């Protein structure tokens, strides 16, 4: 019996795949629990349409992420912070502050979880922060930490 999986099924396959299962397993386990539907011509066409729509959505998300990465190249976020003697900051500049700086200065909404800041910034200067924008696309955010006046 051929079925189209509606959810991931351990040992059978992933969601959206068409797999061959034994008649009893399909009729008595997969179909009643709505884990799969029978692979009729109508269901196969529906599966293909959903797959095509998903591919188009992924392509659009990737294009948006690449456009955002290009836009980030031209932006330098200025963050002012208080410091003590020797240029050491009181506290540190975190991914949250960088994300807020992007939002206020350039109206770009990048989540703080997408910013890959290995260590918090604890001194003045220019820094490059990697940004994972999804869909295998990453960009760079340039951060300038200056003294608060």
XYZ file of C-alpha atoms in Angstrom:
149
model
C 0.000 0.000 0.000
C 1.345 3.409 -0.953
C 0.746 6.241 1.485
C 1.769 9.888 1.770
C 3.081 10.707 5.238
C 1.432 13.649 6.969
C 3.974 13.644 9.829
C 7.433 12.188 10.411
C 7.115 8.476 11.194
C 10.098 6.755 12.766
C 11.403 3.990 10.540
C 9.242 5.019 7.560
C 10.119 8.528 6.421
C 9.608 12.247 6.711
C 6.517 14.381 6.264
C 5.423 14.709 2.637
C 7.152 11.534 1.415
C 5.329 8.802 -0.458
C 6.288 5.404 0.984
C 5.276 1.784 0.498
C 4.011 0.126 3.683
C 2.257 -3.134 4.398
C -1.527 -3.062 4.066
C -2.206 -3.803 7.733
C 0.272 -1.218 9.016
C -1.216 1.455 6.792
C -4.880 0.588 7.399
C -4.635 -0.141 11.139
C -1.970 2.269 12.351
C -1.083 5.123 9.972
C -4.496 6.034 8.565
C -6.545 6.011 11.828
C -3.926 8.138 13.610
C -3.856 10.585 10.680
C -0.127 9.999 10.241
C -0.666 9.317 6.535
C -3.198 9.442 3.739
C -3.654 6.975 0.899
C -1.683 7.795 -2.236
C -4.592 8.432 -4.582
C -4.142 10.576 -7.691
C -5.795 13.542 -5.976
C -3.591 13.257 -2.870
C -0.445 12.907 -5.012
C -1.355 16.098 -6.908
C -2.024 17.891 -3.617
C 1.368 16.737 -2.316
C 3.104 18.036 -5.461
C 1.338 21.399 -5.201
C 2.300 21.751 -1.528
C 5.899 20.845 -2.348
C 5.998 23.417 -5.145
C 4.561 26.102 -2.841
C 7.092 25.216 -0.130
C 9.973 25.450 -2.629
C 8.747 28.871 -3.795
C 8.442 30.089 -0.195
C 11.979 28.892 0.604
C 13.351 30.615 -2.505
C 11.633 33.873 -1.518
C 12.962 33.664 2.053
C 16.472 33.064 0.735
C 16.196 36.051 -1.620
C 15.023 38.263 1.256
C 17.900 37.043 3.447
C 20.439 37.784 0.685
C 18.988 41.273 0.188
C 19.218 41.902 3.926
C 22.840 40.681 3.944
C 23.683 43.144 1.149
C 21.972 45.965 3.029
C 23.870 45.130 6.225
C 27.222 45.542 4.425
C 26.564 49.277 4.074
C 25.493 49.813 7.688
C 27.745 50.590 10.620
C 25.965 50.554 13.955
C 27.256 53.176 16.392
C 26.842 52.249 20.017
C 27.914 54.636 22.740
C 28.899 53.260 26.106
C 30.362 54.550 29.353
C 33.886 53.547 30.223
C 36.389 53.815 32.997
C 40.106 54.373 32.802
C 42.069 52.537 30.133
C 39.151 52.295 27.690
C 37.456 49.413 29.520
C 33.676 49.578 29.351
C 31.365 49.477 32.343
C 29.553 46.267 31.472
C 29.641 45.122 27.863
C 27.967 45.591 24.493
C 25.728 42.582 23.876
C 23.834 41.190 20.894
C 20.642 42.733 22.275
C 22.137 46.231 22.148
C 23.417 45.660 18.608
C 19.974 44.438 17.518
C 18.304 47.501 19.088
C 20.897 49.758 17.430
C 20.096 48.290 14.019
C 16.390 48.833 14.647
C 16.706 52.462 15.757
C 19.463 53.645 13.413
C 18.626 51.810 10.175
C 15.114 50.390 10.768
C 16.421 46.850 10.175
C 14.856 44.178 12.333
C 17.422 41.461 13.125
C 16.790 39.247 16.114
C 19.499 39.127 18.767
C 19.571 35.331 18.451
C 20.680 35.670 14.820
C 23.754 37.683 15.811
C 26.714 35.393 16.427
C 28.624 37.324 19.065
C 31.158 34.923 20.587
C 32.139 37.202 23.470
C 30.512 40.447 24.619
C 32.367 43.564 23.459
C 34.225 45.116 26.407
C 36.322 47.882 24.846
C 36.056 50.718 22.319
C 36.726 50.199 18.629
C 35.329 48.672 15.444
C 34.059 45.115 15.351
C 32.579 42.731 12.794
C 29.723 40.576 14.035
C 28.507 37.617 11.968
C 24.770 37.431 11.436
C 23.013 34.168 10.515
C 20.023 35.216 8.431
C 18.721 31.729 7.683
C 18.534 29.707 4.475
C 22.310 29.193 4.557
C 22.791 32.969 4.215
C 24.981 34.929 6.575
C 25.966 38.560 6.681
C 28.234 40.858 8.612
C 27.196 43.691 10.903
C 29.809 46.378 11.478
C 29.733 47.793 15.001
C 31.522 50.916 16.185
C 31.692 51.299 19.946
C 32.419 54.892 20.969
C 32.551 56.775 24.242
C 29.340 58.200 25.627
C 29.488 61.936 26.056
